[in-house]
Structure formats: C-alpha cells, structure tokens
Coordinates of C-alpha atoms in Angstrom, one line a residue:
M1 CA 0.0 0.0 0.1
Q2 CA 1.1 3.2 -1.0
G3 CA 0.1 6.8 -1.2
W4 CA 1.2 10.6 -0.2
H5 CA -2.0 12.1 0.4
P6 CA -4.8 10.1 2.1
R7 CA -7.0 10.0 -0.5
E8 CA -4.0 8.0 -2.6
Y9 CA -3.9 5.6 -0.3
E10 CA -7.9 5.3 -0.7
L11 CA -7.7 4.7 -4.3
C12 CA -5.1 2.0 -3.9
V13 CA -7.7 0.2 -1.8
D14 CA -10.1 0.8 -4.6
L15 CA -7.3 -0.8 -7.2
Y16 CA -6.7 -4.0 -5.4
A17 CA -10.7 -4.7 -4.6
R18 CA -11.3 -3.9 -8.9
H19 CA -8.7 -6.7 -9.2
G20 CA -10.7 -9.3 -6.8
V21 CA -7.9 -8.8 -4.2
D22 CA -10.0 -8.0 -0.4
L23 CA -7.1 -6.4 1.5
A24 CA -9.1 -7.0 5.1
R25 CA -8.8 -10.6 4.5
Q26 CA -5.0 -10.3 4.2
P27 CA -3.0 -11.3 7.2
L28 CA -1.2 -8.2 7.1
L29 CA -0.9 -4.8 5.3
D30 CA 1.8 -3.1 4.6
V31 CA 1.6 0.4 4.6
G32 CA 4.6 2.5 2.5
S33 CA 5.9 6.0 2.9
V34 CA 5.2 6.6 6.8
C35 CA 8.7 6.9 6.9
R36 CA 8.4 10.3 4.7
R37 CA 5.8 11.9 7.0
Q38 CA 7.1 14.7 9.3
G39 CA 3.8 15.3 11.6
S40 CA 2.1 12.3 13.1
A41 CA -1.1 13.5 12.2
E42 CA -0.8 13.1 9.0
A43 CA 0.4 9.5 9.5
E44 CA -2.9 9.9 11.9
R45 CA -5.0 10.1 9.7
I46 CA -3.6 7.6 7.1
V47 CA -4.2 4.9 9.4
S48 CA -7.7 6.6 10.6
L49 CA -8.7 6.2 6.6
L50 CA -7.7 2.6 6.7
N51 CA -8.7 1.3 10.2
N52 CA -12.4 3.0 8.4
L53 CA -12.1 0.8 5.6
G54 CA -11.7 -2.0 7.6
L55 CA -8.3 -2.3 7.3
N56 CA -6.6 -3.3 10.8
R57 CA -4.1 -5.2 10.1
L58 CA -1.8 -2.8 9.5
H59 CA 2.3 -2.7 9.2
L60 CA 3.6 0.5 8.9
Y61 CA 7.3 1.5 7.7
G62 CA 9.2 3.8 9.3
S63 CA 6.6 5.3 11.9
K64 CA 8.2 7.5 14.0
T65 CA 7.8 7.5 18.2
L66 CA 5.3 10.5 18.4
G67 CA 2.9 8.4 15.7
L68 CA 3.2 5.5 17.4
A69 CA 2.1 7.3 20.5
R70 CA -1.3 8.6 18.6
F71 CA -2.3 5.5 17.0
A72 CA 0.0 2.2 18.1
P73 CA -3.4 0.4 19.2
R74 CA -4.7 0.6 15.9
I75 CA -1.9 -1.0 13.8
E76 CA -0.3 -4.6 14.1
S77 CA 3.2 -3.7 13.7
S78 CA 5.6 -1.0 12.5
D79 CA 9.2 -1.1 11.8
S80 CA 11.9 2.0 12.1
M81 CA 15.4 2.6 11.5
A82 CA 15.4 5.7 14.3
W83 CA 17.2 3.3 17.1
S84 CA 20.2 2.7 14.3
F85 CA 20.5 6.1 13.2
A86 CA 20.8 6.9 17.3
A87 CA 23.3 4.5 17.5
R88 CA 25.5 5.6 14.8
Y89 CA 26.0 8.6 17.4
Q90 CA 26.3 7.1 20.5
P91 CA 29.2 5.7 22.2
R92 CA 29.2 1.4 21.5
L93 CA 27.5 0.0 24.2
R94 CA 30.1 -1.7 26.8
S95 CA 28.7 -5.3 26.4
C96 CA 29.4 -4.9 22.9
L97 CA 32.5 -6.9 21.5
H98 CA 32.1 -5.8 17.4
L99 CA 34.2 -2.8 15.9
G100 CA 32.7 0.3 15.2
H101 CA 28.8 1.8 16.8
C102 CA 26.1 -0.8 17.8
G103 CA 24.5 0.8 14.3
N104 CA 23.8 -3.2 13.2
C105 CA 23.8 -3.9 16.6
R106 CA 20.9 -6.7 17.7
R107 CA 21.9 -5.8 21.2
Y108 CA 21.4 -2.0 20.9
A109 CA 18.1 -2.5 18.4
L110 CA 16.9 -4.5 21.8
R111 CA 17.7 -2.3 24.2
W112 CA 15.7 0.3 22.3
R113 CA 13.0 -1.7 21.5
S114 CA 12.4 -2.4 25.3
R115 CA 12.4 1.2 26.1
L116 CA 9.7 2.1 23.6
P117 CA 6.4 1.3 25.4
A118 CA 7.5 3.4 28.6
S119 CA 8.3 6.5 25.9
L120 CA 5.1 5.8 24.2
A121 CA 3.2 6.0 27.7
A122 CA 5.1 9.7 28.4
Q123 CA 4.3 10.6 24.9
R124 CA 1.0 10.4 25.1
A125 CA 0.6 11.7 28.9
D126 CA 2.5 14.5 27.7
A127 CA -0.2 14.8 24.9
T128 CA -3.2 14.5 27.3
V129 CA -1.8 17.3 29.3
S130 CA -1.2 19.6 26.1

C-alpha cells in the first residue's frame, strides 16, 4: 500500500478491490511512505482512513515514535531505523565486542525496543496534558 495523500491510499485500496483482492482478508497490509511524514497527525489520518475502510491489520514502515504514541493500538506492527540512526552517534555499548558503532547491533536494537513502551506512554501523557 503506497500513497502520499490520504486519498491516494484510498485509491490504492480501490485498485486492489477492482482486481478482486479483498485487503481486509489479508493477514497483514504493509503501508509505505509513512517514514517520509514529518507530522504524526498526517500518519494518523492515514491509519484512521485505512481503519475506517476495514483494514486493521496494518504494518507501517518507518513510523516515528510520536506517531506510534497516537495510533499504536490501531496497527498490528511497525518498524523503524531510528534505533540504528541513533546508535551510529552513540558510544558503543560496553557489553558489545564488535568494532565500531552499534548501528547494526542486535543488543542495541533490543535495548531500544525494551524502552519504547515507556517512551510511548510518556508521550501519550504529554499529549493529554497539552
């Protein structure tokens, strides 16, 4: 699933339907171009649009943490290279024996992931106060 404007995602769904593919019956629907969104509200509009079309098992590529704080309960999964980008500019973890930064390091990725739920909760709380 690709698009830029929400309407383009809707047209993509229509295109699949015209060719006999019921996207709601698919085990997972990949949603691209989310990583290029600077505003998480725009990504949230796309998620809402797809949910309203009955598409609830979504995988988003490149979701920002701010976006996940807004719509994580309404998607199945997401991925991001934010952890890798951050690791390139941080000192290597003391427990790591590899050379160079941890930008491709499983240990760093798992550590990043383990902290994500608390980060999302804090961002949701901040959004509620604002």
